[in-house]
């Protein structure tokens, strides 16, 4: 809560009645222009508390007309009614007049530019001038612009400048390495253009208006152009920088808005007539956001939001002290405080605080809260906010008063509480003696401190000390002191001055000085708790002093919090606990915003911790054990900011603070405490062992203003002014003579124990502490001797929050709450602990049940909870969104509730939603037949039509009943009524048309009663009551219809009809068919054999399967064999499990064994009909049969199933399916099969298919047939030599063959040894020939020698072809030109191999060279390279002419 101190200006005697007032925007100096009828006008300047500035007094023989302060400098522009204009400098009083003969008429326009470098002046004659003012505030010669408009000038505004560059942001960007930001700072770079403006750019374009309604635009080049024109004189103008819109208000209160284009073209966008009495009575104010506020001497002020095009009015409230009929004359709005002030005709200043509220959709609304008025003398004519201190100047008919807002001071210590009521009045409450007094001081109260024996009051300059004396106080001393901080402890007063704290006696004598160094700064924050003093300085240093001794002693060292807390700007509050071990700090950040954290400095451990109210959690190292309640509590603390803090007066662990939402106006304004809303009081335990523990959070009671102190077992709150105080149960009745301003409220754990002794209080504190840390056992020990039911109930509440049901049972027992104990025992069947705790919370009357049910997802129980609590809307919403399985039940229960409450219309709706309206609504409306009939006709529901038809039928209204039966399509009821009325023909028509079975049955019964058998059978048939129709046919010998009816009916009726035919001995074929259809196949076969109905036998046999009687199957198979239907006989034999007979029948009759038949002949492994050996024998017989029929794949499959893989492989080899052969060999993993597969693959074209060759080698290897593999390698070598003459590959193949024979030598004995010797010899010959060919390049002689030696070998040819050796020698001799020797070798070759084809061994080039050299032509023909050499022929013809 706040009050306004009023300081009347100390006007000199020569001053008259004030007519003009003007505040400087930042400096606390007020200009007042006054008029004295005898001496003329004068101008005076006054300071914050009304002190007159002697040097700044100006007198003239005429009245001042206008005052305008420079925007930044203490320089005042003054206009007089004669046209004289001057600049007055504060505080020197220096006057600078404008040049003479500038103006001769009354000055009507004085306007500074945004930076103050230009001054626009104008008079009533229409002369306008623009003056330049330098940086020192000096006027520069003649005007820059001078223009005569020939009409009185009314007002002027400068167009706001464009936004300047943010220098701080650019500097941070430049430091981080942003090159563009660095370039903007470097104005010497030519390629970047001109330098940016360091500071806001000044807009020099302005708009000036004349009395005829014209507005002119004047730019920097002195060009004045007409802009807009309205109907009458313009009173005020406003420019919207966001929308580029100029708004003007005329003296007839006509608001016009014009959109300004880039080329200076104005276009009217709106025109509105404002309400009011006219300009002669109106005071008009614009806000920065485009809010137009007018006061025109009425009982309310009017507001028009230009941006939102919205308007409303504010009026006074008589309950706050205003009088009926009080008029509002003038207004002024403070943007920084968001406060609107209005002066009234009765000398009161009405103050409205503007609060912006956002709804869930994000839309914002403005609310104006009227506060208690400030009062002055006389009729108020002018108001103006100003200066950096946000002072309000009030000009009335009798005086000028400066109002300064002061937050009411208060203090609590040692059960004494002091609260300021008015600027000079204090309210004191002594809670030890339950007394309360109010006393007045002689001066304004700016600070108050109390102890049990002393009250110290400071007015800003003096400290006055009072002592209690009965029901009043008397002054014991006063001394001068301008300390900004003041605390009292016992008989000492602590004040501050630069770099030290003074400890004074009540008379002002300084007893001790607590010095601080220059680096530590000047003390600005003082706080006493218990016997410890906490000090904070302007450089953010803190220190604690022990006051228990004769002299104060410092504890620890002075701590610089700037080193520990980033972005620390200043200290807002510094408090210590009752033991001096903990220090709590609230700070403001560098940007001036309050920090969201509370910091705790442990003096003994020299550690800093904090709780962050923005996240609602402490730092991770300090967080206590998690539970759902604490998590929820911390969630409520999120996005908040602490505004005040207190330690318990005696308990050093207990700390409390007040928090408000982050976006609250309290964080950025000095509004009174009455404006606080949504304030949470948060309590912590702070210990070295457990750190920071959140103990409780609760909203501040709405009837109380703010928290004053914490002194267990109470919170102490300040009451709102004028509120009635309700004492706590332990408080004694208060003295009724004056209002009680402090009320105490018990802590949560002390409700019912407010008057307990210290031992109990300590036990309860320990109990609360142990509950907070979650140690329920220690909490039990702390309160086991306390018998208070309230304590046990409180602990039961805590059990809800901690989910300790075991403790809760003990608490309920001590409370004697049997009903809650029984409900808790019944709730144990629920699986979720939260659901059980919710039952407990419900029994204790707590609001946690809803939250608990939601947290565990038991929306069904939440639904029941809402229903039991009568919260039906929440119950329905819960069922619709989360508990849809009980949705219809909820609707039904709600409908029953509404019916009981008498709201039948709404009950109808929910009966319909629950889908129970078909029987509930008729029941509910049974007594109101008319409403019920209207409802039924409206709903058009068939069930309701049917119900109403039954009701009408019971009332014998058959025609109406038939109508509703028709609407309900209830054909049975229609037929029943028509039969009752004797109209059976109509009933038959309905039954035939609709085919309704019930209706047809009813008609059939009627016809049967009338012995119309054919009609009765017909309708029984339509009703599908075949047994009744069969009964009538038997009774009346209708055998033709009987067969069809039996086939349509069930098996029992078929059997009965078949027996009927059998007994009669006629239509035996029908009897067989009916037995068969009824499922009695044996009976049907027996009857068919007896009557020799072979056609029927074939039909019956199709339905036989393995589940049929084997004897029956054998009998049928014999029947089919007899009639040459062997395929069917085989199937029946298989079904009868006679597999050998079936297989023999296939062999005898040459029946093709198909895949399906083979599978049916295959006996499962676990079959009990054949042993495993018999099963394999049967499979082999099946496979043999398949082999005879050429079905090799199927034979392979059956051999495999029989386990005979060798036969399976042979069958597969006969199929010639290479892929399956390879696959089968791979999966069989048997040596014989591998060898068989490899042998088969050798019969293929393995020379041209590498994959086949790879499989051959692999299979021989896996089959351990190394001799065969060696033979295959030998064959490969021969292919390489014969086909490709590739002796190198042949050598490799022979080498592998040798390896294989070497491994096989131990197995095959001498035969392998002989083969190995032969193969080794071949390998040697091939190797010598390869070496000869390789060494030919380097040593041809040696190569020839090796070849000659090879030709001498007797068994050369199997290993190395003779033609290849001779060909090599011929090529050698031809290459060296020795054609004679070459010819000799050819002759030798021809003698060895007469029919050899030389072209296969000697190149064509060498042959041609040889025949040219020898003169002999060799006649030979080329043959296929794969032809045998014996077919080759060479002829020579020596008679060739060259």
PDB file of N, CA and C in Angstrom, residues 517-564:
ATOM      1  N   UNK A 517      35.719  -0.884   2.696  1.00  0.00           N
ATOM      2  CA  UNK A 517      36.723  -0.298   1.806  1.00  0.00           C
ATOM      3  C   UNK A 517      36.046   0.308   0.582  1.00  0.00           C
ATOM      4  N   UNK A 518      36.836   1.033  -0.209  1.00  0.00           N
ATOM      5  CA  UNK A 518      36.306   1.612  -1.439  1.00  0.00           C
ATOM      6  C   UNK A 518      35.812   0.527  -2.388  1.00  0.00           C
ATOM      7  N   UNK A 519      36.572  -0.572  -2.459  1.00  0.00           N
ATOM      8  CA  UNK A 519      36.158  -1.669  -3.346  1.00  0.00           C
ATOM      9  C   UNK A 519      34.875  -2.320  -2.857  1.00  0.00           C
ATOM     10  N   UNK A 520      34.693  -2.386  -1.522  1.00  0.00           N
ATOM     11  CA  UNK A 520      33.481  -2.982  -0.977  1.00  0.00           C
ATOM     12  C   UNK A 520      32.266  -2.101  -1.154  1.00  0.00           C
ATOM     13  N   UNK A 521      32.465  -0.809  -1.327  1.00  0.00           N
ATOM     14  CA  UNK A 521      31.366   0.078  -1.674  1.00  0.00           C
ATOM     15  C   UNK A 521      30.678   0.688  -0.466  1.00  0.00           C
ATOM     16  N   UNK A 522      29.587   1.377  -0.765  1.00  0.00           N
ATOM     17  CA  UNK A 522      28.811   2.060   0.263  1.00  0.00           C
ATOM     18  C   UNK A 522      27.651   1.173   0.705  1.00  0.00           C
ATOM     19  N   UNK A 523      27.449   1.030   2.011  1.00  0.00           N
ATOM     20  CA  UNK A 523      26.310   0.232   2.487  1.00  0.00           C
ATOM     21  C   UNK A 523      24.982   0.868   2.068  1.00  0.00           C
ATOM     22  N   UNK A 524      24.103   0.034   1.538  1.00  0.00           N
ATOM     23  CA  UNK A 524      22.771   0.512   1.127  1.00  0.00           C
ATOM     24  C   UNK A 524      21.653  -0.354   1.700  1.00  0.00           C
ATOM     25  N   UNK A 525      21.968  -1.580   2.117  1.00  0.00           N
ATOM     26  CA  UNK A 525      20.964  -2.497   2.638  1.00  0.00           C
ATOM     27  C   UNK A 525      21.342  -2.900   4.056  1.00  0.00           C
ATOM     28  N   UNK A 526      20.410  -2.697   4.999  1.00  0.00           N
ATOM     29  CA  UNK A 526      20.601  -3.133   6.374  1.00  0.00           C
ATOM     30  C   UNK A 526      19.413  -3.990   6.776  1.00  0.00           C
ATOM     31  N   UNK A 527      19.701  -5.037   7.551  1.00  0.00           N
ATOM     32  CA  UNK A 527      18.630  -5.906   8.032  1.00  0.00           C
ATOM     33  C   UNK A 527      19.101  -6.597   9.291  1.00  0.00           C
ATOM     34  N   UNK A 528      18.192  -6.672  10.281  1.00  0.00           N
ATOM     35  CA  UNK A 528      18.501  -7.326  11.553  1.00  0.00           C
ATOM     36  C   UNK A 528      17.530  -8.478  11.736  1.00  0.00           C
ATOM     37  N   UNK A 529      18.078  -9.662  12.099  1.00  0.00           N
ATOM     38  CA  UNK A 529      17.264 -10.820  12.448  1.00  0.00           C
ATOM     39  C   UNK A 529      17.896 -11.453  13.667  1.00  0.00           C
ATOM     40  N   UNK A 530      17.142 -11.547  14.775  1.00  0.00           N
ATOM     41  CA  UNK A 530      17.719 -12.040  16.010  1.00  0.00           C
ATOM     42  C   UNK A 530      18.764 -11.060  16.499  1.00  0.00           C
ATOM     43  N   UNK A 531      19.973 -11.533  16.610  1.00  0.00           N
ATOM     44  CA  UNK A 531      21.086 -10.683  17.063  1.00  0.00           C
ATOM     45  C   UNK A 531      22.160 -10.588  15.999  1.00  0.00           C
ATOM     46  N   UNK A 532      21.729 -10.548  14.734  1.00  0.00           N
ATOM     47  CA  UNK A 532      22.698 -10.487  13.648  1.00  0.00           C
ATOM     48  C   UNK A 532      22.274  -9.421  12.658  1.00  0.00           C
ATOM     49  N   UNK A 533      23.272  -8.705  12.168  1.00  0.00           N
ATOM     50  CA  UNK A 533      23.061  -7.609  11.221  1.00  0.00           C
ATOM     51  C   UNK A 533      23.613  -8.018   9.856  1.00  0.00           C
ATOM     52  N   UNK A 534      22.786  -7.890   8.823  1.00  0.00           N
ATOM     53  CA  UNK A 534      23.214  -8.161   7.450  1.00  0.00           C
ATOM     54  C   UNK A 534      23.353  -6.826   6.731  1.00  0.00           C
ATOM     55  N   UNK A 535      24.464  -6.669   5.998  1.00  0.00           N
ATOM     56  CA  UNK A 535      24.764  -5.419   5.304  1.00  0.00           C
ATOM     57  C   UNK A 535      25.031  -5.743   3.834  1.00  0.00           C
ATOM     58  N   UNK A 536      24.430  -4.964   2.931  1.00  0.00           N
ATOM     59  CA  UNK A 536      24.698  -5.062   1.507  1.00  0.00           C
ATOM     60  C   UNK A 536      25.121  -3.709   0.970  1.00  0.00           C
ATOM     61  N   UNK A 537      26.058  -3.701   0.022  1.00  0.00           N
ATOM     62  CA  UNK A 537      26.604  -2.443  -0.488  1.00  0.00           C
ATOM     63  C   UNK A 537      26.178  -2.228  -1.931  1.00  0.00           C
ATOM     64  N   UNK A 538      26.490  -1.027  -2.414  1.00  0.00           N
ATOM     65  CA  UNK A 538      26.141  -0.693  -3.793  1.00  0.00           C
ATOM     66  C   UNK A 538      27.042  -1.389  -4.802  1.00  0.00           C
ATOM     67  N   UNK A 539      28.137  -2.016  -4.332  1.00  0.00           N
ATOM     68  CA  UNK A 539      28.988  -2.805  -5.236  1.00  0.00           C
ATOM     69  C   UNK A 539      28.722  -4.292  -5.077  1.00  0.00           C
ATOM     70  N   UNK A 540      27.579  -4.637  -4.501  1.00  0.00           N
ATOM     71  CA  UNK A 540      27.116  -6.023  -4.378  1.00  0.00           C
ATOM     72  C   UNK A 540      27.992  -6.858  -3.455  1.00  0.00           C
ATOM     73  N   UNK A 541      28.548  -6.229  -2.425  1.00  0.00           N
ATOM     74  CA  UNK A 541      29.241  -6.961  -1.371  1.00  0.00           C
ATOM     75  C   UNK A 541      28.292  -7.151  -0.200  1.00  0.00           C
ATOM     76  N   UNK A 542      28.421  -8.266   0.502  1.00  0.00           N
ATOM     77  CA  UNK A 542      27.569  -8.538   1.663  1.00  0.00           C
ATOM     78  C   UNK A 542      28.453  -8.969   2.827  1.00  0.00           C
ATOM     79  N   UNK A 543      27.909  -8.693   4.050  1.00  0.00           N
ATOM     80  CA  UNK A 543      28.627  -9.100   5.253  1.00  0.00           C
ATOM     81  C   UNK A 543      27.644  -9.186   6.406  1.00  0.00           C
ATOM     82  N   UNK A 544      27.938 -10.086   7.335  1.00  0.00           N
ATOM     83  CA  UNK A 544      27.085 -10.287   8.509  1.00  0.00           C
ATOM     84  C   UNK A 544      27.895  -9.941   9.751  1.00  0.00           C
ATOM     85  N   UNK A 545      27.215  -9.268  10.710  1.00  0.00           N
ATOM     86  CA  UNK A 545      27.861  -8.867  11.971  1.00  0.00           C
ATOM     87  C   UNK A 545      27.093  -9.475  13.126  1.00  0.00           C
ATOM     88  N   UNK A 546      27.870  -9.921  14.141  1.00  0.00           N
ATOM     89  CA  UNK A 546      27.297 -10.496  15.357  1.00  0.00           C
ATOM     90  C   UNK A 546      27.076  -9.362  16.346  1.00  0.00           C
ATOM     91  N   UNK A 547      25.808  -9.202  16.806  1.00  0.00           N
ATOM     92  CA  UNK A 547      25.457  -8.100  17.711  1.00  0.00           C
ATOM     93  C   UNK A 547      25.249  -8.577  19.137  1.00  0.00           C
ATOM     94  N   UNK A 548      25.627  -9.818  19.437  1.00  0.00           N
ATOM     95  CA  UNK A 548      25.373 -10.345  20.779  1.00  0.00           C
ATOM     96  C   UNK A 548      26.342  -9.767  21.817  1.00  0.00           C
ATOM     97  N   UNK A 549      27.430  -9.229  21.356  1.00  0.00           N
ATOM     98  CA  UNK A 549      28.429  -8.711  22.303  1.00  0.00           C
ATOM     99  C   UNK A 549      28.277  -7.201  22.465  1.00  0.00           C
ATOM    100  N   UNK A 550      29.178  -6.671  23.235  1.00  0.00           N
ATOM    101  CA  UNK A 550      29.109  -5.230  23.490  1.00  0.00           C
ATOM    102  C   UNK A 550      29.336  -4.450  22.215  1.00  0.00           C
ATOM    103  N   UNK A 551      30.227  -4.932  21.375  1.00  0.00           N
ATOM    104  CA  UNK A 551      30.486  -4.312  20.089  1.00  0.00           C
ATOM    105  C   UNK A 551      30.198  -5.325  18.973  1.00  0.00           C
ATOM    106  N   UNK A 552      29.764  -4.784  17.865  1.00  0.00           N
ATOM    107  CA  UNK A 552      29.456  -5.635  16.716  1.00  0.00           C
ATOM    108  C   UNK A 552      30.741  -6.251  16.174  1.00  0.00           C
ATOM    109  N   UNK A 553      30.661  -7.532  15.856  1.00  0.00           N
ATOM    110  CA  UNK A 553      31.824  -8.243  15.346  1.00  0.00           C
ATOM    111  C   UNK A 553      31.472  -8.893  14.016  1.00  0.00           C
ATOM    112  N   UNK A 554      32.341  -8.707  13.036  1.00  0.00           N
ATOM    113  CA  UNK A 554      32.092  -9.264  11.700  1.00  0.00           C
ATOM    114  C   UNK A 554      32.244 -10.772  11.725  1.00  0.00           C
ATOM    115  N   UNK A 555      31.372 -11.432  10.989  1.00  0.00           N
ATOM    116  CA  UNK A 555      31.438 -12.889  10.822  1.00  0.00           C
ATOM    117  C   UNK A 555      31.935 -13.187   9.417  1.00  0.00           C
ATOM    118  N   UNK A 556      33.006 -13.933   9.326  1.00  0.00           N
ATOM    119  CA  UNK A 556      33.560 -14.264   8.018  1.00  0.00           C
ATOM    120  C   UNK A 556      34.150 -13.032   7.359  1.00  0.00           C
ATOM    121  N   UNK A 557      34.166 -13.062   6.049  1.00  0.00           N
ATOM    122  CA  UNK A 557      34.747 -11.974   5.268  1.00  0.00           C
ATOM    123  C   UNK A 557      33.647 -11.328   4.434  1.00  0.00           C
ATOM    124  N   UNK A 558      33.933 -10.152   3.934  1.00  0.00           N
ATOM    125  CA  UNK A 558      33.001  -9.481   3.028  1.00  0.00           C
ATOM    126  C   UNK A 558      33.015 -10.215   1.693  1.00  0.00           C
ATOM    127  N   UNK A 559      31.833 -10.631   1.262  1.00  0.00           N
ATOM    128  CA  UNK A 559      31.729 -11.457   0.067  1.00  0.00           C
ATOM    129  C   UNK A 559      31.247 -10.630  -1.109  1.00  0.00           C
ATOM    130  N   UNK A 560      31.969 -10.732  -2.217  1.00  0.00           N
ATOM    131  CA  UNK A 560      31.580 -10.050  -3.448  1.00  0.00           C
ATOM    132  C   UNK A 560      30.682 -10.985  -4.248  1.00  0.00           C
ATOM    133  N   UNK A 561      29.378 -10.713  -4.277  1.00  0.00           N
ATOM    134  CA  UNK A 561      28.438 -11.588  -4.984  1.00  0.00           C
ATOM    135  C   UNK A 561      28.551 -11.454  -6.487  1.00  0.00           C
ATOM    136  N   UNK A 562      29.164 -10.380  -6.964  1.00  0.00           N
ATOM    137  CA  UNK A 562      29.323 -10.231  -8.419  1.00  0.00           C
ATOM    138  C   UNK A 562      30.191 -11.327  -9.001  1.00  0.00           C
ATOM    139  N   UNK A 563      31.092 -11.884  -8.192  1.00  0.00           N
ATOM    140  CA  UNK A 563      31.950 -12.957  -8.662  1.00  0.00           C
ATOM    141  C   UNK A 563      31.194 -14.288  -8.758  1.00  0.00           C
ATOM    142  N   UNK A 564      30.068 -14.393  -8.059  1.00  0.00           N
ATOM    143  CA  UNK A 564      29.333 -15.647  -8.002  1.00  0.00           C
ATOM    144  C   UNK A 564      28.059 -15.637  -8.832  1.00  0.00           C
TER     145      UNK A 564
END
